PDB file of C-alpha atoms and ligand atoms in Angstrom:
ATOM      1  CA  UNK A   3       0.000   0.000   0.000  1.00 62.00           C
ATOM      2  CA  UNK A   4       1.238   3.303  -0.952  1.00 68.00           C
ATOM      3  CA  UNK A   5       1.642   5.705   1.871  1.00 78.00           C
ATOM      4  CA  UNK A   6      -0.198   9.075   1.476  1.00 81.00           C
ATOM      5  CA  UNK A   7       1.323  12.823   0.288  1.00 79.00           C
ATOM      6  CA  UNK A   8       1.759  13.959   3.690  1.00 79.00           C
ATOM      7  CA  UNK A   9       3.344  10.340   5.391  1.00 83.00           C
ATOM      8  CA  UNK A  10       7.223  10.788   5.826  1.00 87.00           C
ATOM      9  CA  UNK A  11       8.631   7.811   3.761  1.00 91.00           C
ATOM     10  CA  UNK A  12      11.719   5.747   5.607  1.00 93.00           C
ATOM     11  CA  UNK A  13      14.731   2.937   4.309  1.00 95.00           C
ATOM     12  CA  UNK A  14      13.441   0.908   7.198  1.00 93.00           C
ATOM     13  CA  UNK A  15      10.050   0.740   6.456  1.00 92.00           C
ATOM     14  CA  UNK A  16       9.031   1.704   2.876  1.00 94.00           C
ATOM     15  CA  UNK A  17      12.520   1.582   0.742  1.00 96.00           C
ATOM     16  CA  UNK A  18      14.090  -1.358   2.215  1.00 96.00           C
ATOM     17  CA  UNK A  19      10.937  -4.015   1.747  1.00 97.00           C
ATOM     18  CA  UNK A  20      11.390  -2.986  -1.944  1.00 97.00           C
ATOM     19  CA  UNK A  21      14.702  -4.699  -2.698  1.00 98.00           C
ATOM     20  CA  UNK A  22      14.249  -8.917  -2.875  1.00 98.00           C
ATOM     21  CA  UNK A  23      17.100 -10.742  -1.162  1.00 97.00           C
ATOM     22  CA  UNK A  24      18.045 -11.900  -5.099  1.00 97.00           C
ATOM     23  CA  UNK A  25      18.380  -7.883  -5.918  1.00 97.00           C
ATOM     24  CA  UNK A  26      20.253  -7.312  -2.919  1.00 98.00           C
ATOM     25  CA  UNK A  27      22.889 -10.909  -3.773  1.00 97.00           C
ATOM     26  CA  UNK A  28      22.680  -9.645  -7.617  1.00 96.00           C
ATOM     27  CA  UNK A  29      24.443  -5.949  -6.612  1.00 97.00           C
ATOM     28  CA  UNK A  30      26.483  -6.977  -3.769  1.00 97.00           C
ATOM     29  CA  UNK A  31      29.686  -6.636  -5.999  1.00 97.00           C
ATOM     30  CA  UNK A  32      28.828  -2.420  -6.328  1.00 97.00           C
ATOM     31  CA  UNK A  33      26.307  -1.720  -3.482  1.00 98.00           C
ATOM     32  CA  UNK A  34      24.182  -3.124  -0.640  1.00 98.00           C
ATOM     33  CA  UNK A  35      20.583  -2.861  -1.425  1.00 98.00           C
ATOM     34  CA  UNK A  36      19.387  -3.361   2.397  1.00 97.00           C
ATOM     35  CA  UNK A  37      21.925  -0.685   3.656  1.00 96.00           C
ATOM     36  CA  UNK A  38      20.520   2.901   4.347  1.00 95.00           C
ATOM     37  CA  UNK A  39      24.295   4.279   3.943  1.00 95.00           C
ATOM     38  CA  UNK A  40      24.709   2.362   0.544  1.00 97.00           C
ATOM     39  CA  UNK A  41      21.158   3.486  -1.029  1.00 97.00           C
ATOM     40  CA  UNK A  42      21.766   7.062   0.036  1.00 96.00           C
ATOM     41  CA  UNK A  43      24.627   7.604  -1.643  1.00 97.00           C
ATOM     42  CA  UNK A  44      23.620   5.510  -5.168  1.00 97.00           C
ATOM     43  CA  UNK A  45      20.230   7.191  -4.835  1.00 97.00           C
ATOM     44  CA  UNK A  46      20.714   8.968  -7.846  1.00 97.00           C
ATOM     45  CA  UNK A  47      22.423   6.412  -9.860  1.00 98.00           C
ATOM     46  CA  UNK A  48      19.576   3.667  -8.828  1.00 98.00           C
ATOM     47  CA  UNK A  49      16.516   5.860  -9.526  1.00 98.00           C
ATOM     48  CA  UNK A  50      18.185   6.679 -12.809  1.00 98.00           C
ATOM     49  CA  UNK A  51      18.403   2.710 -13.382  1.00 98.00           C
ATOM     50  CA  UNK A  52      14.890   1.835 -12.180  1.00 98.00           C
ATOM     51  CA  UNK A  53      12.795   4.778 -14.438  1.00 98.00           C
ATOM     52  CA  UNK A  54      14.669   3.660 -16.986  1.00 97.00           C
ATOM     53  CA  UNK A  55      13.365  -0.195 -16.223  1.00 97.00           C
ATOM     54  CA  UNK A  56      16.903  -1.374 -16.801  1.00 97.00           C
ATOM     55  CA  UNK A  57      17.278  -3.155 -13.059  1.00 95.00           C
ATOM     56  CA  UNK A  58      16.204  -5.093 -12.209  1.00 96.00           C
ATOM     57  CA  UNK A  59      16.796  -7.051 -14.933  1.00 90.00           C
ATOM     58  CA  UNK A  60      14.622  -9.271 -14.605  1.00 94.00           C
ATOM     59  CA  UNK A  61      11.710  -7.340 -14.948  1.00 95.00           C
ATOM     60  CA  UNK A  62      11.552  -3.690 -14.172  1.00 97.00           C
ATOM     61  CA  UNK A  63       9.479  -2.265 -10.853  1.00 97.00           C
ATOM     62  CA  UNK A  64       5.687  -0.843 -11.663  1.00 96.00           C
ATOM     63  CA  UNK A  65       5.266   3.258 -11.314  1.00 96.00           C
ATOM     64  CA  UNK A  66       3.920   2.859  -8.093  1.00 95.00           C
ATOM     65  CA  UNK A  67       7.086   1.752  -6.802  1.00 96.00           C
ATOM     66  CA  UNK A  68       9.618   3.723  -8.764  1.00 97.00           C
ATOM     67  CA  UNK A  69       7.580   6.919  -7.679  1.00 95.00           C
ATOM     68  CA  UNK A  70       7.686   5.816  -3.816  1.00 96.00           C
ATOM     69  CA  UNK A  71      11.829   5.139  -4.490  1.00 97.00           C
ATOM     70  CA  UNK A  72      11.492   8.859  -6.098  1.00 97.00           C
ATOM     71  CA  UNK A  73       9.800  10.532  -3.572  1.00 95.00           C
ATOM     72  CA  UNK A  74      11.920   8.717  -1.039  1.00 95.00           C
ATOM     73  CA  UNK A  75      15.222  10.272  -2.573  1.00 96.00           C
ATOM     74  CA  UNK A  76      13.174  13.673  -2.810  1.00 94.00           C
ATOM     75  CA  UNK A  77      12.230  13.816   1.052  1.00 89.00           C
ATOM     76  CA  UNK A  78      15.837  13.701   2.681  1.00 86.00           C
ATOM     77  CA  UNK A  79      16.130  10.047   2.191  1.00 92.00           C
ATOM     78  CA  UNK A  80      15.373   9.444   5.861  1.00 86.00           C
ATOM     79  CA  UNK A  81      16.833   6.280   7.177  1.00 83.00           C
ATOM     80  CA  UNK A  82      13.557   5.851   9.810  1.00 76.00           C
ATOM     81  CA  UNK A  83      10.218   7.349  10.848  1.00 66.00           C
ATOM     82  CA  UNK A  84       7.897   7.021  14.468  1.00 56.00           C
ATOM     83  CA  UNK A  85       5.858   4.217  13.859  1.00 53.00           C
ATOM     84  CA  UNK A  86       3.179   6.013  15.671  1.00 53.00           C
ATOM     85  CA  UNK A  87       3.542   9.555  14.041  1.00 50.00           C
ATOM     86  CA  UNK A  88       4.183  11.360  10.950  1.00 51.00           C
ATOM     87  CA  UNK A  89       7.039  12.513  12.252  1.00 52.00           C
ATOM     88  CA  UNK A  90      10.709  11.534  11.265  1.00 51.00           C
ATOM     89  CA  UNK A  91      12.708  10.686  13.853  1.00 53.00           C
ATOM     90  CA  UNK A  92      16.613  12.370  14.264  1.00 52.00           C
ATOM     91  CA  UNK A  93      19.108  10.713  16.250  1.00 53.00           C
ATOM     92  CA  UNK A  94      21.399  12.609  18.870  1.00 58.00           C
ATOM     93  CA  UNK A  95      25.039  11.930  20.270  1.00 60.00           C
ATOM     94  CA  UNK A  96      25.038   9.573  23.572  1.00 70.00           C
ATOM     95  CA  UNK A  97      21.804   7.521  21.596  1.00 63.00           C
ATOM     96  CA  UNK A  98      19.192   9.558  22.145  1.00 61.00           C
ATOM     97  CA  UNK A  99      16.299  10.184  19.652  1.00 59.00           C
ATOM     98  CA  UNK A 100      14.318  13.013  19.118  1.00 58.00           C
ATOM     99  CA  UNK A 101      11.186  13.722  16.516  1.00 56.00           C
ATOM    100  CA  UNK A 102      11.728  16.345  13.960  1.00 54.00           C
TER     101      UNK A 102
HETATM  102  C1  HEM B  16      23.384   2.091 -10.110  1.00 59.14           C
HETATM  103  C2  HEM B  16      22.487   1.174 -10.285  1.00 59.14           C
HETATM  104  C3  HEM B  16      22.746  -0.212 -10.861  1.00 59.14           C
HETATM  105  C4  HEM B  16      23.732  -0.646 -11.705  1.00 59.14           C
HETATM  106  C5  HEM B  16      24.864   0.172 -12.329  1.00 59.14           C
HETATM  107  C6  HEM B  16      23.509  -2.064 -11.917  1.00 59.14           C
HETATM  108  C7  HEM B  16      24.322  -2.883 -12.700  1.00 59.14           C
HETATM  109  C8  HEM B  16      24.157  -4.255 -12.814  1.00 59.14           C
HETATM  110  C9  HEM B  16      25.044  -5.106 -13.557  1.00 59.14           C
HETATM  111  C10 HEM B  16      26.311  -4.661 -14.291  1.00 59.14           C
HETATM  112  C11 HEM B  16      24.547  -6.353 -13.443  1.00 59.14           C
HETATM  113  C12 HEM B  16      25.104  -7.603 -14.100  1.00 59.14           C
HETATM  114  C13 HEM B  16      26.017  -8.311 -13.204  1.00 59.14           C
HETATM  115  C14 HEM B  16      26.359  -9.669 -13.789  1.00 59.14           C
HETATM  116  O1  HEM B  16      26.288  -9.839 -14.999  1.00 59.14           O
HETATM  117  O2  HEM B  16      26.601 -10.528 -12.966  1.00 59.14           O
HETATM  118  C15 HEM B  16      23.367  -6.306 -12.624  1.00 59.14           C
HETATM  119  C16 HEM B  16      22.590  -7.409 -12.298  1.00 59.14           C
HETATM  120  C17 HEM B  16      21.436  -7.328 -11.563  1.00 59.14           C
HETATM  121  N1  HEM B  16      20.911  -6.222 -10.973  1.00 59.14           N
HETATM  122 FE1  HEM B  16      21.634  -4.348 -11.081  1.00 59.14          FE
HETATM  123  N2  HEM B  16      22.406  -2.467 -11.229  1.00 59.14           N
HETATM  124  C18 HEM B  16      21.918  -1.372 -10.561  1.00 59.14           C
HETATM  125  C19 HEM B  16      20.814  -1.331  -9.730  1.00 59.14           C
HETATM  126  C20 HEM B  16      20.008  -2.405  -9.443  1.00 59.14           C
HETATM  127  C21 HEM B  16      18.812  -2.344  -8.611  1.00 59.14           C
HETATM  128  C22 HEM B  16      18.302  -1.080  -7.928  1.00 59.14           C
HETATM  129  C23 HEM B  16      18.262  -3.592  -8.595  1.00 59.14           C
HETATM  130  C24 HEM B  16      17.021  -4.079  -7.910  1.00 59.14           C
HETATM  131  C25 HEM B  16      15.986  -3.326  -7.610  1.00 59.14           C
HETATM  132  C26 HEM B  16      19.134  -4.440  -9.401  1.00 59.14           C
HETATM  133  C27 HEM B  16      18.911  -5.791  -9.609  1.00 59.14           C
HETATM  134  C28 HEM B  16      19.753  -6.589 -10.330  1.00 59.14           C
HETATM  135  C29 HEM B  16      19.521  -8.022 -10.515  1.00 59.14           C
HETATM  136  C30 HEM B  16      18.361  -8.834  -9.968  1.00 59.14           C
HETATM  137  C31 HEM B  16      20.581  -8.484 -11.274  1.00 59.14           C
HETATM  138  C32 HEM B  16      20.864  -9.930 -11.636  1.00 59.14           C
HETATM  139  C33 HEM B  16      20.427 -10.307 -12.952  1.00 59.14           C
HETATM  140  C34 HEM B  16      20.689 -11.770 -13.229  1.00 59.14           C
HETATM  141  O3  HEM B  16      21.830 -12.175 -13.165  1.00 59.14           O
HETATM  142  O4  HEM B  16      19.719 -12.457 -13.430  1.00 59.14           O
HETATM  143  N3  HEM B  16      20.179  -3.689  -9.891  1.00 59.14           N
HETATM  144  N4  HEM B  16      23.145  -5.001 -12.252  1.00 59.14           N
END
Protein backbone atom coordinates (compact mmCIF):
# COMPACT_ATOMS: atom_id res chain seq x y z
CA UNK A 1 0.00 0.00 0.00
CA UNK A 2 1.24 3.30 -0.95
CA UNK A 3 1.64 5.70 1.87
CA UNK A 4 -0.20 9.08 1.48
CA UNK A 5 1.32 12.82 0.29
CA UNK A 6 1.76 13.96 3.69
CA UNK A 7 3.34 10.34 5.39
CA UNK A 8 7.22 10.79 5.83
CA UNK A 9 8.63 7.81 3.76
CA UNK A 10 11.72 5.75 5.61
CA UNK A 11 14.73 2.94 4.31
CA UNK A 12 13.44 0.91 7.20
CA UNK A 13 10.05 0.74 6.46
CA UNK A 14 9.03 1.70 2.88
CA UNK A 15 12.52 1.58 0.74
CA UNK A 16 14.09 -1.36 2.22
CA UNK A 17 10.94 -4.02 1.75
CA UNK A 18 11.39 -2.99 -1.94
CA UNK A 19 14.70 -4.70 -2.70
CA UNK A 20 14.25 -8.92 -2.87
CA UNK A 21 17.10 -10.74 -1.16
CA UNK A 22 18.05 -11.90 -5.10
CA UNK A 23 18.38 -7.88 -5.92
CA UNK A 24 20.25 -7.31 -2.92
CA UNK A 25 22.89 -10.91 -3.77
CA UNK A 26 22.68 -9.65 -7.62
CA UNK A 27 24.44 -5.95 -6.61
CA UNK A 28 26.48 -6.98 -3.77
CA UNK A 29 29.69 -6.64 -6.00
CA UNK A 30 28.83 -2.42 -6.33
CA UNK A 31 26.31 -1.72 -3.48
CA UNK A 32 24.18 -3.12 -0.64
CA UNK A 33 20.58 -2.86 -1.43
CA UNK A 34 19.39 -3.36 2.40
CA UNK A 35 21.92 -0.68 3.66
CA UNK A 36 20.52 2.90 4.35
CA UNK A 37 24.29 4.28 3.94
CA UNK A 38 24.71 2.36 0.54
CA UNK A 39 21.16 3.49 -1.03
CA UNK A 40 21.77 7.06 0.04
CA UNK A 41 24.63 7.60 -1.64
CA UNK A 42 23.62 5.51 -5.17
CA UNK A 43 20.23 7.19 -4.83
CA UNK A 44 20.71 8.97 -7.85
CA UNK A 45 22.42 6.41 -9.86
CA UNK A 46 19.58 3.67 -8.83
CA UNK A 47 16.52 5.86 -9.53
CA UNK A 48 18.19 6.68 -12.81
CA UNK A 49 18.40 2.71 -13.38
CA UNK A 50 14.89 1.84 -12.18
CA UNK A 51 12.79 4.78 -14.44
CA UNK A 52 14.67 3.66 -16.99
CA UNK A 53 13.36 -0.19 -16.22
CA UNK A 54 16.90 -1.37 -16.80
CA UNK A 55 17.28 -3.15 -13.06
CA UNK A 56 16.20 -5.09 -12.21
CA UNK A 57 16.80 -7.05 -14.93
CA UNK A 58 14.62 -9.27 -14.60
CA UNK A 59 11.71 -7.34 -14.95
CA UNK A 60 11.55 -3.69 -14.17
CA UNK A 61 9.48 -2.26 -10.85
CA UNK A 62 5.69 -0.84 -11.66
CA UNK A 63 5.27 3.26 -11.31
CA UNK A 64 3.92 2.86 -8.09
CA UNK A 65 7.09 1.75 -6.80
CA UNK A 66 9.62 3.72 -8.76
CA UNK A 67 7.58 6.92 -7.68
CA UNK A 68 7.69 5.82 -3.82
CA UNK A 69 11.83 5.14 -4.49
CA UNK A 70 11.49 8.86 -6.10
CA UNK A 71 9.80 10.53 -3.57
CA UNK A 72 11.92 8.72 -1.04
CA UNK A 73 15.22 10.27 -2.57
CA UNK A 74 13.17 13.67 -2.81
CA UNK A 75 12.23 13.82 1.05
CA UNK A 76 15.84 13.70 2.68
CA UNK A 77 16.13 10.05 2.19
CA UNK A 78 15.37 9.44 5.86
CA UNK A 79 16.83 6.28 7.18
CA UNK A 80 13.56 5.85 9.81
CA UNK A 81 10.22 7.35 10.85
CA UNK A 82 7.90 7.02 14.47
CA UNK A 83 5.86 4.22 13.86
CA UNK A 84 3.18 6.01 15.67
CA UNK A 85 3.54 9.56 14.04
CA UNK A 86 4.18 11.36 10.95
CA UNK A 87 7.04 12.51 12.25
CA UNK A 88 10.71 11.53 11.27
CA UNK A 89 12.71 10.69 13.85
CA UNK A 90 16.61 12.37 14.26
CA UNK A 91 19.11 10.71 16.25
CA UNK A 92 21.40 12.61 18.87
CA UNK A 93 25.04 11.93 20.27
CA UNK A 94 25.04 9.57 23.57
CA UNK A 95 21.80 7.52 21.60
CA UNK A 96 19.19 9.56 22.14
CA UNK A 97 16.30 10.18 19.65
CA UNK A 98 14.32 13.01 19.12
CA UNK A 99 11.19 13.72 16.52
CA UNK A 100 11.73 16.34 13.96
C1 LIG B 1 23.38 2.09 -10.11
C2 LIG B 1 22.49 1.17 -10.29
C3 LIG B 1 22.75 -0.21 -10.86
C4 LIG B 1 23.73 -0.65 -11.70
C5 LIG B 1 24.86 0.17 -12.33
C6 LIG B 1 23.51 -2.06 -11.92
C7 LIG B 1 24.32 -2.88 -12.70
C8 LIG B 1 24.16 -4.25 -12.81
C9 LIG B 1 25.04 -5.11 -13.56
C10 LIG B 1 26.31 -4.66 -14.29
C11 LIG B 1 24.55 -6.35 -13.44
C12 LIG B 1 25.10 -7.60 -14.10
C13 LIG B 1 26.02 -8.31 -13.20
C14 LIG B 1 26.36 -9.67 -13.79
O1 LIG B 1 26.29 -9.84 -15.00
O2 LIG B 1 26.60 -10.53 -12.97
C15 LIG B 1 23.37 -6.31 -12.62
C16 LIG B 1 22.59 -7.41 -12.30
C17 LIG B 1 21.44 -7.33 -11.56
N1 LIG B 1 20.91 -6.22 -10.97
FE1 LIG B 1 21.63 -4.35 -11.08
N2 LIG B 1 22.41 -2.47 -11.23
C18 LIG B 1 21.92 -1.37 -10.56
C19 LIG B 1 20.81 -1.33 -9.73
C20 LIG B 1 20.01 -2.40 -9.44
C21 LIG B 1 18.81 -2.34 -8.61
C22 LIG B 1 18.30 -1.08 -7.93
C23 LIG B 1 18.26 -3.59 -8.59
C24 LIG B 1 17.02 -4.08 -7.91
C25 LIG B 1 15.99 -3.33 -7.61
C26 LIG B 1 19.13 -4.44 -9.40
C27 LIG B 1 18.91 -5.79 -9.61
C28 LIG B 1 19.75 -6.59 -10.33
C29 LIG B 1 19.52 -8.02 -10.51
C30 LIG B 1 18.36 -8.83 -9.97
C31 LIG B 1 20.58 -8.48 -11.27
C32 LIG B 1 20.86 -9.93 -11.64
C33 LIG B 1 20.43 -10.31 -12.95
C34 LIG B 1 20.69 -11.77 -13.23
O3 LIG B 1 21.83 -12.17 -13.17
O4 LIG B 1 19.72 -12.46 -13.43
N3 LIG B 1 20.18 -3.69 -9.89
N4 LIG B 1 23.15 -5.00 -12.25
Amino acid sequence: MIPDAEQPLSFETHVKPLFRERDRGSMEFAFDLWSHDDVSEYADAILDRLEEGAMPCDGAWSREKVDLFRRWTQNGKLPLTHPKSRRAVTYLRGGKSRLI
